[in-house]
PDB file of C-alpha atoms and ligand atoms in Angstrom:
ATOM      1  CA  UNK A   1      -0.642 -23.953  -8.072  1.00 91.00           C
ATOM      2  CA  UNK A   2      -0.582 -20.862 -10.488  1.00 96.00           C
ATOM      3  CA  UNK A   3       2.299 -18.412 -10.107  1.00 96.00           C
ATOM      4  CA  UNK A   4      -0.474 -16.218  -8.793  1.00 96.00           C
ATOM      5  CA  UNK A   5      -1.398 -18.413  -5.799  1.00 96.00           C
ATOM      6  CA  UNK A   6       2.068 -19.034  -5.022  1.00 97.00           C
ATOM      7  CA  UNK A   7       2.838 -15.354  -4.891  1.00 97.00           C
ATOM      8  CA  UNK A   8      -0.091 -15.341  -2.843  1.00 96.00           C
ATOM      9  CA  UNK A   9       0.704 -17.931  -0.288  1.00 96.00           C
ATOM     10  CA  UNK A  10       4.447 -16.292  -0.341  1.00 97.00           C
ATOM     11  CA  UNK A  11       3.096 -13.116   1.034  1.00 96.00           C
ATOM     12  CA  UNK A  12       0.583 -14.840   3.393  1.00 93.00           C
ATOM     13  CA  UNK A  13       1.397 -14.660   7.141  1.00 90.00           C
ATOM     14  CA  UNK A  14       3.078 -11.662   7.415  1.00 92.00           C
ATOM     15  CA  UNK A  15       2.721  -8.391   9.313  1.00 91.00           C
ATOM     16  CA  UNK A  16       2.805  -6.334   5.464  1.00 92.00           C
ATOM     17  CA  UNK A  17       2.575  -7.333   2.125  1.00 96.00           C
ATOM     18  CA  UNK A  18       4.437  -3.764   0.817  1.00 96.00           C
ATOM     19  CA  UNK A  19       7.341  -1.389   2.177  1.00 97.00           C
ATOM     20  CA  UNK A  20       5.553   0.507   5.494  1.00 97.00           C
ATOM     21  CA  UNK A  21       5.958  -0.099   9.361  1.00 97.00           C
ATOM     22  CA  UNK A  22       3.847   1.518  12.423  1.00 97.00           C
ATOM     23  CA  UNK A  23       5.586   4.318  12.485  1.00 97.00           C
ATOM     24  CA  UNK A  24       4.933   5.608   8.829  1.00 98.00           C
ATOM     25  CA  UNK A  25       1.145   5.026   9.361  1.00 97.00           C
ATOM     26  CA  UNK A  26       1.190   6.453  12.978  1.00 96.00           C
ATOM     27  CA  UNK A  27       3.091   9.394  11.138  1.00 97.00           C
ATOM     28  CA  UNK A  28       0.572   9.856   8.368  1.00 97.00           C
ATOM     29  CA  UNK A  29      -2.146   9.733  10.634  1.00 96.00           C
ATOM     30  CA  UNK A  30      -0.599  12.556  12.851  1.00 95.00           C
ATOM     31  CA  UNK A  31      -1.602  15.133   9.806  1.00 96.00           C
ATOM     32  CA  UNK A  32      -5.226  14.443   9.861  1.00 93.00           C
ATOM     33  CA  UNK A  33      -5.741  15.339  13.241  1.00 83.00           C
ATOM     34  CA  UNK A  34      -9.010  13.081  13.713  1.00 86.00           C
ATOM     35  CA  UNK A  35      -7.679  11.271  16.849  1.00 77.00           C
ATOM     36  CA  UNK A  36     -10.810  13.161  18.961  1.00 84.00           C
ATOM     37  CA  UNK A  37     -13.425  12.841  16.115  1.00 89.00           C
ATOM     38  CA  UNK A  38     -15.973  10.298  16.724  1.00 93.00           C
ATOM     39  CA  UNK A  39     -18.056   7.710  14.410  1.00 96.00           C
ATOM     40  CA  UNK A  40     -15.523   8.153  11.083  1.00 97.00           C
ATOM     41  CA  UNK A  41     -16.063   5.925   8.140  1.00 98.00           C
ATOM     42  CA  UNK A  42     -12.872   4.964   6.685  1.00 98.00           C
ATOM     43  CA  UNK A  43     -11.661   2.672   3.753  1.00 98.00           C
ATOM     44  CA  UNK A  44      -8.807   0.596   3.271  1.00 98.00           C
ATOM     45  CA  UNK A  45      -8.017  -0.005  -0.132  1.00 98.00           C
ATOM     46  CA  UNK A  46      -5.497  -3.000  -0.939  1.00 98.00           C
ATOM     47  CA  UNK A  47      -5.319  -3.887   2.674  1.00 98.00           C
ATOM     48  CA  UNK A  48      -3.053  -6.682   2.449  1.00 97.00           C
ATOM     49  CA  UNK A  49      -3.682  -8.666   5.641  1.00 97.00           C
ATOM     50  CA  UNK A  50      -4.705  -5.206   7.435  1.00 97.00           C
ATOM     51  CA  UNK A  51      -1.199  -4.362   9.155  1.00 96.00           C
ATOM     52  CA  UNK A  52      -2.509  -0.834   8.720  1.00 98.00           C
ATOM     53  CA  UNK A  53      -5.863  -1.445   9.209  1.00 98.00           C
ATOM     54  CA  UNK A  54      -5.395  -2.852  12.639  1.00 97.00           C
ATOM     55  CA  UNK A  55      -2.858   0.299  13.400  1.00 97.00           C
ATOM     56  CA  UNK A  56      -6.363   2.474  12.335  1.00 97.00           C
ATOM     57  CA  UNK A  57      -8.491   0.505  14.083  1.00 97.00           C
ATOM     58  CA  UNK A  58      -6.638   0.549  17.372  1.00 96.00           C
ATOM     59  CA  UNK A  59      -6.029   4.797  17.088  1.00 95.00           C
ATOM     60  CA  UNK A  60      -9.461   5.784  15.251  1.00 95.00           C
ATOM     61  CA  UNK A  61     -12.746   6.520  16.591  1.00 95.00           C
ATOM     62  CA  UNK A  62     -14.944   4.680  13.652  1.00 96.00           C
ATOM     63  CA  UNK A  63     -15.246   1.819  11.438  1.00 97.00           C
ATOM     64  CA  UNK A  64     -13.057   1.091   9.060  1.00 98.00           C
ATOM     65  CA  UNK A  65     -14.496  -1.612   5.318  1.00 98.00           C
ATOM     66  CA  UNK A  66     -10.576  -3.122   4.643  1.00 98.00           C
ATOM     67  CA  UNK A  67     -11.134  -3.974   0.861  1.00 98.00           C
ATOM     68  CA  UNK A  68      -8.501  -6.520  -1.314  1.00 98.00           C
ATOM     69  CA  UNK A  69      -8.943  -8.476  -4.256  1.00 97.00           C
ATOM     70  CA  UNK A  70      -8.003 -11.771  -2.689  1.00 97.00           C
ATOM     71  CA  UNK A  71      -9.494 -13.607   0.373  1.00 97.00           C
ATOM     72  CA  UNK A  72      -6.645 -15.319   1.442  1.00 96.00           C
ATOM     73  CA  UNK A  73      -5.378 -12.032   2.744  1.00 97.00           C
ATOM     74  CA  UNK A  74      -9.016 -10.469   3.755  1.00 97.00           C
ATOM     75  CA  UNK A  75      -9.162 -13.764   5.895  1.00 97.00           C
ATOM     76  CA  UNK A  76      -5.679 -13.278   8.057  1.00 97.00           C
ATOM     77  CA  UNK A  77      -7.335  -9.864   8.861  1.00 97.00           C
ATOM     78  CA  UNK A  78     -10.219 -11.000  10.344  1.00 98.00           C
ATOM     79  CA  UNK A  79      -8.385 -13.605  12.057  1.00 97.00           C
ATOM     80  CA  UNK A  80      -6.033 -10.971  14.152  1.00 96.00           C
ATOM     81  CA  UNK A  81      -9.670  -8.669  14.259  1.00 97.00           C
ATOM     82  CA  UNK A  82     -10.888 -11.444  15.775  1.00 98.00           C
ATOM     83  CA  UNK A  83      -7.813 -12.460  18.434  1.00 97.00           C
ATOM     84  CA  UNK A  84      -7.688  -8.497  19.082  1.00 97.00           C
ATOM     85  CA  UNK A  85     -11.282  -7.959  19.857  1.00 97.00           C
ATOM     86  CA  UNK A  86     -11.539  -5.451  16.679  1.00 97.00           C
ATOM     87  CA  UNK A  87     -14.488  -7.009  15.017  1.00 97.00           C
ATOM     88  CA  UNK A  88     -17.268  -4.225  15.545  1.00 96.00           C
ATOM     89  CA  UNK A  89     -14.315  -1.883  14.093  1.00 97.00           C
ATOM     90  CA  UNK A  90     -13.421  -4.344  11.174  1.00 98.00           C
ATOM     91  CA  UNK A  91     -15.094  -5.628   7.896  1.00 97.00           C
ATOM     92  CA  UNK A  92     -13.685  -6.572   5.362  1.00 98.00           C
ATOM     93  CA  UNK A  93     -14.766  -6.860   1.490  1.00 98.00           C
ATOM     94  CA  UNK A  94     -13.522  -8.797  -1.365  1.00 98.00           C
ATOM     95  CA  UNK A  95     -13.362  -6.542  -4.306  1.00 98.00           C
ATOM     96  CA  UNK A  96     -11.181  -4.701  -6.643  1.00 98.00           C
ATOM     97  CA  UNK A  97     -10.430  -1.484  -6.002  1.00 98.00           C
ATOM     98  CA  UNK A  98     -11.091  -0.438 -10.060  1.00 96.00           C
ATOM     99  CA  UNK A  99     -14.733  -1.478  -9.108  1.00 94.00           C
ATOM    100  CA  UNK A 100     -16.112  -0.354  -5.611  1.00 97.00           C
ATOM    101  CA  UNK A 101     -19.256   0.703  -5.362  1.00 94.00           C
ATOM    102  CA  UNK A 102     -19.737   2.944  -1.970  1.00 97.00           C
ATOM    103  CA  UNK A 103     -22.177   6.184  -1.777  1.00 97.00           C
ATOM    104  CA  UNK A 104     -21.024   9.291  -3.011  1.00 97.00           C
ATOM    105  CA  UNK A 105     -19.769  10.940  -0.125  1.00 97.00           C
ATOM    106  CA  UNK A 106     -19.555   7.968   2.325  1.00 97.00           C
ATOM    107  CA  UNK A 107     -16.227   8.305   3.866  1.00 98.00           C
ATOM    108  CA  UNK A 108     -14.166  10.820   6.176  1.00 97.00           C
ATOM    109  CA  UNK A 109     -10.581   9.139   5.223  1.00 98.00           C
ATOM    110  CA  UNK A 110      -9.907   6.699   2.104  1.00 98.00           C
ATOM    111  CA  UNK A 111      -6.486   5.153   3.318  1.00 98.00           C
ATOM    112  CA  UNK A 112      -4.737   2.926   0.515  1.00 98.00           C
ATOM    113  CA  UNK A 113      -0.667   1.901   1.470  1.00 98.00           C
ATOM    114  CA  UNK A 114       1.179   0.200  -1.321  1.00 97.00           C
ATOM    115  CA  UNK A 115      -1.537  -0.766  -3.070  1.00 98.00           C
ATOM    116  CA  UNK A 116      -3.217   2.223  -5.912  1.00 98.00           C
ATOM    117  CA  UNK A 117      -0.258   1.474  -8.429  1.00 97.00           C
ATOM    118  CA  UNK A 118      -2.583  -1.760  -9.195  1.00 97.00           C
ATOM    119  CA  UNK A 119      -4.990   0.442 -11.339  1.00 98.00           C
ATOM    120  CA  UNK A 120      -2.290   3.670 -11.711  1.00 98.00           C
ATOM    121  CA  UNK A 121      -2.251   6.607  -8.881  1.00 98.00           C
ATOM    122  CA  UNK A 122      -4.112   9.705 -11.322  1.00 97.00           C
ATOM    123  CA  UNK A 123      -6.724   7.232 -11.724  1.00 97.00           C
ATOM    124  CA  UNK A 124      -7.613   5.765  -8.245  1.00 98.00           C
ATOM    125  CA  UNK A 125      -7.383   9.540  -6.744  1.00 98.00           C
ATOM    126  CA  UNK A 126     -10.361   9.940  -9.767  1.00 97.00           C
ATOM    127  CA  UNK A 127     -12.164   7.416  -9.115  1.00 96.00           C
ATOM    128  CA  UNK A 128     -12.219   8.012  -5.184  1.00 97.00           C
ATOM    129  CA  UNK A 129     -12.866  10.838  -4.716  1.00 97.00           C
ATOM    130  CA  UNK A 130     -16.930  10.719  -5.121  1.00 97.00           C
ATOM    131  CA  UNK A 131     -16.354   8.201  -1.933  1.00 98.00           C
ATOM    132  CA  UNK A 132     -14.755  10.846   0.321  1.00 97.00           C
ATOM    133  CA  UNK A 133     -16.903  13.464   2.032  1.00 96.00           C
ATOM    134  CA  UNK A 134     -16.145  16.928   0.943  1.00 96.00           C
ATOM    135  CA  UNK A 135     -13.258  18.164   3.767  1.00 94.00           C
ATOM    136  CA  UNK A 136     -12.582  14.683   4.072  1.00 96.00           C
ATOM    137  CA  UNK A 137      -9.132  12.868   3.911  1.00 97.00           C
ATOM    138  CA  UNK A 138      -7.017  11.032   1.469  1.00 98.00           C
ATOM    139  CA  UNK A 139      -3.862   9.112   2.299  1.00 98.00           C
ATOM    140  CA  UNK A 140      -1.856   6.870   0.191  1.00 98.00           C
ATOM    141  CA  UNK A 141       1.689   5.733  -0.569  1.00 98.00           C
ATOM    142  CA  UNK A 142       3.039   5.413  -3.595  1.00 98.00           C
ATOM    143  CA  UNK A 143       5.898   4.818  -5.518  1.00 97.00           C
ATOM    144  CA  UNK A 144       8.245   8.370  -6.254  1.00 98.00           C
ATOM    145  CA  UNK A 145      11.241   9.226  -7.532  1.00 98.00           C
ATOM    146  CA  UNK A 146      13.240  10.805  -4.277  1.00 98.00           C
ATOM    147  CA  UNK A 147      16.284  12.685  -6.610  1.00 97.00           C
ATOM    148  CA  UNK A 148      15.782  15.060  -9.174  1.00 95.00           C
ATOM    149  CA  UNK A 149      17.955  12.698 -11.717  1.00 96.00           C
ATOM    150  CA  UNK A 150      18.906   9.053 -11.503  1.00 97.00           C
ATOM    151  CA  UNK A 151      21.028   6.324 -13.076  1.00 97.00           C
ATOM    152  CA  UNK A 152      19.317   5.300 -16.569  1.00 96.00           C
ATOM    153  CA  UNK A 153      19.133   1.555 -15.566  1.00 95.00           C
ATOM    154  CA  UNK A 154      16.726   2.110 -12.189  1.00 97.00           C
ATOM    155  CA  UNK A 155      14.386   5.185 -15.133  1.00 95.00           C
ATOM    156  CA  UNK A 156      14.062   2.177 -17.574  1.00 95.00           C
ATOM    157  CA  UNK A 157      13.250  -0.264 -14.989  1.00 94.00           C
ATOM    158  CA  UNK A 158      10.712   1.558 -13.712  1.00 95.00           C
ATOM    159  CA  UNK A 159       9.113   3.334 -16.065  1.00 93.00           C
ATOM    160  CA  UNK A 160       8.680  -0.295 -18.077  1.00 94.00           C
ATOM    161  CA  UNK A 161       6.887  -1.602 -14.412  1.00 94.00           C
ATOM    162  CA  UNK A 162       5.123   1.282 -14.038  1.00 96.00           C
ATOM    163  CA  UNK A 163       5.167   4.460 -16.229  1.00 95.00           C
ATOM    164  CA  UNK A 164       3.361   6.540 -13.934  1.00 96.00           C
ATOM    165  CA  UNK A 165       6.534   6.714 -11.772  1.00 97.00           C
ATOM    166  CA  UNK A 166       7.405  10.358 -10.500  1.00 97.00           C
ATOM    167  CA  UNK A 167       8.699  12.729  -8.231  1.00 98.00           C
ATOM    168  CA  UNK A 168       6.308  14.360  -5.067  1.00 98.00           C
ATOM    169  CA  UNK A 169       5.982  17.494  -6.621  1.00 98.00           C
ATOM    170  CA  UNK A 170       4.482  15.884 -10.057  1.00 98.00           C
ATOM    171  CA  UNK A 171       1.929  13.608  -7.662  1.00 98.00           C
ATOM    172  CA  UNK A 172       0.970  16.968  -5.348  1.00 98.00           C
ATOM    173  CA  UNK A 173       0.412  18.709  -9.136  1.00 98.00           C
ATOM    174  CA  UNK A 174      -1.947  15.492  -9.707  1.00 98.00           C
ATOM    175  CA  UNK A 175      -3.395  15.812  -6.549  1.00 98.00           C
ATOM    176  CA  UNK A 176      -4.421  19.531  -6.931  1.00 98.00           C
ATOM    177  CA  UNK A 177      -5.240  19.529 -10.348  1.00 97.00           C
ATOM    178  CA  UNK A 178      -8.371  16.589  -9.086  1.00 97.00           C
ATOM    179  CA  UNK A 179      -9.368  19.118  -5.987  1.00 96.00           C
ATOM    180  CA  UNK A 180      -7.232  17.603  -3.360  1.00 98.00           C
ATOM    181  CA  UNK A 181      -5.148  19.781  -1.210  1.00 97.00           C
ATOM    182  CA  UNK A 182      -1.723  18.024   0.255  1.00 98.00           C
ATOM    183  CA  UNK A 183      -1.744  18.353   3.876  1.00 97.00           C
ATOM    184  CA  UNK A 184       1.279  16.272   4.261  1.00 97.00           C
ATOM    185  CA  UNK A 185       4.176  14.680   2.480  1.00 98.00           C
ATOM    186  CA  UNK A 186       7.133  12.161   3.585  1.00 98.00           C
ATOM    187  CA  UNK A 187       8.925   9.396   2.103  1.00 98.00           C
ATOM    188  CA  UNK A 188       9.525   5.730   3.690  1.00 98.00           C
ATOM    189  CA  UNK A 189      12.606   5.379   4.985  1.00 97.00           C
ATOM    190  CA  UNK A 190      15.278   2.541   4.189  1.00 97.00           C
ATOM    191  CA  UNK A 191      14.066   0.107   7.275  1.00 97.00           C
ATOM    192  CA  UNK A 192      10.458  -0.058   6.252  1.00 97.00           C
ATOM    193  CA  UNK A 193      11.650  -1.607   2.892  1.00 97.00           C
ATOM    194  CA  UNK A 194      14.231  -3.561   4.450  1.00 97.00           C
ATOM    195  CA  UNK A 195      13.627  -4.694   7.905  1.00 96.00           C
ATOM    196  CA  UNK A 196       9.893  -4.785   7.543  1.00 95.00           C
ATOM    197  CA  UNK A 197       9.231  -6.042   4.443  1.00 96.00           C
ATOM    198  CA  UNK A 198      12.397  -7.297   2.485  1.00 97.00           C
ATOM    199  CA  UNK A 199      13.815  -9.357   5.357  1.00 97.00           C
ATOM    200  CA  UNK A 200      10.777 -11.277   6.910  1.00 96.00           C
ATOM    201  CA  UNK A 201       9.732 -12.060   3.125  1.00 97.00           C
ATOM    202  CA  UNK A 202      13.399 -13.845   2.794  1.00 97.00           C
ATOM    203  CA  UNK A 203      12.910 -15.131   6.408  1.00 97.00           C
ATOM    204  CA  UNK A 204       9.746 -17.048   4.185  1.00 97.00           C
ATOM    205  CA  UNK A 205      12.040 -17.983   1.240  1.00 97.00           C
ATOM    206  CA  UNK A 206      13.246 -21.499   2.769  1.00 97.00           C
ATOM    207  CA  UNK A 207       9.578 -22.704   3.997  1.00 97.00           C
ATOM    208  CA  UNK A 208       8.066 -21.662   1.396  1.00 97.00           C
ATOM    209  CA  UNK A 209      10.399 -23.681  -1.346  1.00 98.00           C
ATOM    210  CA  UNK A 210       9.655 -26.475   1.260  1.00 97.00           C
ATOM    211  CA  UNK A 211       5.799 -26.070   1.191  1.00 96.00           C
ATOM    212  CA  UNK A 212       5.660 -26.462  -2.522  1.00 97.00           C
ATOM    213  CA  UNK A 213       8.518 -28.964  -3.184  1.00 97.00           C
ATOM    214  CA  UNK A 214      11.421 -26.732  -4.188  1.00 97.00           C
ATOM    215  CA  UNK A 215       9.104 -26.787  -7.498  1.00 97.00           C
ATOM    216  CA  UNK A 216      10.379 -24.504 -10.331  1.00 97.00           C
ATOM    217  CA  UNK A 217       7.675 -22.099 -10.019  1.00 97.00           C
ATOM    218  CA  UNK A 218       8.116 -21.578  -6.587  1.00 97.00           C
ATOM    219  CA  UNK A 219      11.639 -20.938  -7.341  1.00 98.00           C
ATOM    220  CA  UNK A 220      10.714 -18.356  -9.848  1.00 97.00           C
ATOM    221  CA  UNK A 221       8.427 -16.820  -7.594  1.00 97.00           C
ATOM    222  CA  UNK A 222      11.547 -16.908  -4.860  1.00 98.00           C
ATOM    223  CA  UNK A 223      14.039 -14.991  -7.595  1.00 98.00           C
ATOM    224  CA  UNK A 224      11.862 -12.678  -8.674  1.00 96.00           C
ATOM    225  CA  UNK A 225      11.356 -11.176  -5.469  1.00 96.00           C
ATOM    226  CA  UNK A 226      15.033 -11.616  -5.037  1.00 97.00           C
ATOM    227  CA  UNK A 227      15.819  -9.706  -7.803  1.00 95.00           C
ATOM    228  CA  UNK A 228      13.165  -6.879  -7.025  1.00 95.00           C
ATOM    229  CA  UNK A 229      15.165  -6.721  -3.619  1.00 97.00           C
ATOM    230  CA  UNK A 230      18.518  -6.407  -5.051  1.00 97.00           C
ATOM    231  CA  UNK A 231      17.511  -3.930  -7.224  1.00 96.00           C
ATOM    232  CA  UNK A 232      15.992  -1.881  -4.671  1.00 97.00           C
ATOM    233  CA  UNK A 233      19.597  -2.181  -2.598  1.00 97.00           C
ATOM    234  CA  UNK A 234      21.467  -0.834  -5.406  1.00 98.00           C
ATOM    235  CA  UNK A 235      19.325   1.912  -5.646  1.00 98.00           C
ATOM    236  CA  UNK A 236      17.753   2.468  -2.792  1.00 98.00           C
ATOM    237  CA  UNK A 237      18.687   6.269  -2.598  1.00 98.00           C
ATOM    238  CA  UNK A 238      16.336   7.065  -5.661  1.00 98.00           C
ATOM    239  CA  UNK A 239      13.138   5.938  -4.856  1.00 98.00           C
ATOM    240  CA  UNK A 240      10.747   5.223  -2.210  1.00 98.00           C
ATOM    241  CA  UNK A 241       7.408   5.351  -1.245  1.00 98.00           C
ATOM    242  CA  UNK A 242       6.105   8.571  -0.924  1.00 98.00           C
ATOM    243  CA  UNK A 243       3.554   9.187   1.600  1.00 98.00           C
ATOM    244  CA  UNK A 244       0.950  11.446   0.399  1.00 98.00           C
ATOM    245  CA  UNK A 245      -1.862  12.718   2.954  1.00 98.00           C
ATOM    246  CA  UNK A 246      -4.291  14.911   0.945  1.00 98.00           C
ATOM    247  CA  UNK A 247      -7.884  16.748   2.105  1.00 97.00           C
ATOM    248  CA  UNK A 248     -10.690  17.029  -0.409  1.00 97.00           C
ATOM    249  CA  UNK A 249     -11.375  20.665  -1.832  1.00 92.00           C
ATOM    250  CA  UNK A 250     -14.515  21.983  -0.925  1.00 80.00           C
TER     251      UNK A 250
HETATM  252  C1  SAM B 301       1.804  -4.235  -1.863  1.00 96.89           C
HETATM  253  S1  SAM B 301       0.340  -4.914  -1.179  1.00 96.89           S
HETATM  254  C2  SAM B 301       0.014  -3.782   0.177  1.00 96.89           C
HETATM  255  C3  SAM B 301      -0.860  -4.393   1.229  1.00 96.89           C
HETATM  256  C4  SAM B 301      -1.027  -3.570   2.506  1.00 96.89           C
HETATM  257  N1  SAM B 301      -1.703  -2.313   2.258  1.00 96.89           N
HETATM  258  C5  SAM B 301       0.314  -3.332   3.146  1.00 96.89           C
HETATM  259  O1  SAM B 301       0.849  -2.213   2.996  1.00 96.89           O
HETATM  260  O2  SAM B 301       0.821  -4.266   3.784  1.00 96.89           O
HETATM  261  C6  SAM B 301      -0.901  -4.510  -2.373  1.00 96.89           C
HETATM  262  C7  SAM B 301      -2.272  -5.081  -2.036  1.00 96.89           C
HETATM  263  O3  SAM B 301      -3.196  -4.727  -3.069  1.00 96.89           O
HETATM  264  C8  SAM B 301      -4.029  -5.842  -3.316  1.00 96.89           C
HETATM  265  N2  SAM B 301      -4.577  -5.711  -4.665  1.00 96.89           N
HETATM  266  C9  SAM B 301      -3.972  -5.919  -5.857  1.00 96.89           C
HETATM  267  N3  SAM B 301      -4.799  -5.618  -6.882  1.00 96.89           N
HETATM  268  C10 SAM B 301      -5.968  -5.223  -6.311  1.00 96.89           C
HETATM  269  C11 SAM B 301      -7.223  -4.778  -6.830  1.00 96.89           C
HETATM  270  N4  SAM B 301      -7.425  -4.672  -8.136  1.00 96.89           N
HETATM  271  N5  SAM B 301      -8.199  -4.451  -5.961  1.00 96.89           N
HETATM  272  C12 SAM B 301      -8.013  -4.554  -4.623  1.00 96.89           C
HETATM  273  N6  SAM B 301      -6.845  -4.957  -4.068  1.00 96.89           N
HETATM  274  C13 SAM B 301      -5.836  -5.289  -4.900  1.00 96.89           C
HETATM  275  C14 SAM B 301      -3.131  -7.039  -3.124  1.00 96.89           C
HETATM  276  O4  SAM B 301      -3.862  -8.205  -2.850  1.00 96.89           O
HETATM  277  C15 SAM B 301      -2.297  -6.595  -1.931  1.00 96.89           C
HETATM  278  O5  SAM B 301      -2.887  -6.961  -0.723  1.00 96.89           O
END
């Protein structure tokens, strides 16, 4: 197996594949205010194995296209559609997110969790946007800076990942200045990194080495995420995700 697959098949058969819980979509959902509306069309973009998409699904009058770039995951979604009677609500489509191809216009809420760093947050609220009706809904979590200053180490590390790394107010300024309007704004707390994400993935740690004979790839794969989790509990009071809920200009 590739590292790729392996990191794949380390993140298969959980609840999440990023930092989130019910709460924090339940919560981001609460701004919209489309609980009563009836026949929305909604995206999910980098839905993972759908732990969100199922939460939409379930509170959401509509129909909801969960996209990702691998099957593996878009399979384990079907699956629980499937067990959960969700199908009619549920499809899902294998394709990256740099490269959709909806209708201008097509969708009342584009909901992406974890997931738009993969082609950089300025230019996945571009690109978008022609898919969201105009009054229509944006919501999306994203990495942000949750201090006004931090310790150099954690500002190297992540501006190396992933330069676009920045505080709310610079990501509202990005949402405004491409005709969205923030409607709401929180951050993640501590527990949806670490109880819902970090520890079931360690919980995975000791199969997983199993599954692919303690090989040294796997163990790479296994450190890497270790590291990424120590990191994140040494400085875990400077950045989260940030939750941004946004409404296209008209
Ligand atoms: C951190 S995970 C978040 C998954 C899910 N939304 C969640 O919160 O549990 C990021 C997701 O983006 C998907 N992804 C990565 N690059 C992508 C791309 N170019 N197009 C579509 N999906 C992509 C990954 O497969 C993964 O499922």
């Amino acid at each position: 197996m590739t590292e790729l697959e392996l990191i794949i098949d380390l993140h298969k058969n959980s609840v999440r594949q990023g930092p989130g819980s019910e709460n924090d979509t339940l919560k981001a959902l609460d701004f919209l205010n489309l609980q009563t509306s009836q026949n929305l069309k909604v995206a999910d973009i980098g839905s993972g194995s759908g732990g969100q998409t199922i939460l939409l699904a379930k509170n959401l009058n509509g129909h909801i296209t969960a996209i990702d770039l691998f099957p593996e995951f878009l399979d384990e979604l079907n699956e629980k559609s499937q067990k959960l009677g969700l199908t009619e609500k549920i499809d899902t489509l294998e394709k990256s997110m740099d490269n959709l191809s909806f209708k201008s216009e097509e969708f009342d809420l584009i909901w992406s969790e974890g997931a738009i760093y993969n082609i950089g947050f300025e230019n996945g609220i571009k690109k978008w946007k022609d898919f969201l009706k105009v009054g229509g809904y944006l919501a999306v979590s994203e990495i942000t800076w949750i201090t006004q200053s931090r310790p150099n180490e954690i500002e190297e590390f992540w501006k190396s990942e992933y330069p676009e790394v920045d505080t709310a107010a610079n990501k509202i300024k990005q949402l405004e200045n491409n005709d969205y309007m923030l409607v709401g704004y929180f951050y993640l707390s501590q527990d949806s990194w670490i109880e819902n994400y970090y520890k079931p993935m360690q919980a995975r740690f000791e199969p997983f080495l199993k599954r692919h004979g303690n090989s040294e790839l796997a163990r790479k794969v296994v450190e890497d995420n270790q590291a990424e989790i120590d990191l994140y509990q040494k400085f875990k009071d400077y950045y989260s995700y940030g939750f941004y809920v946004a409404r296209k200009n008209e």
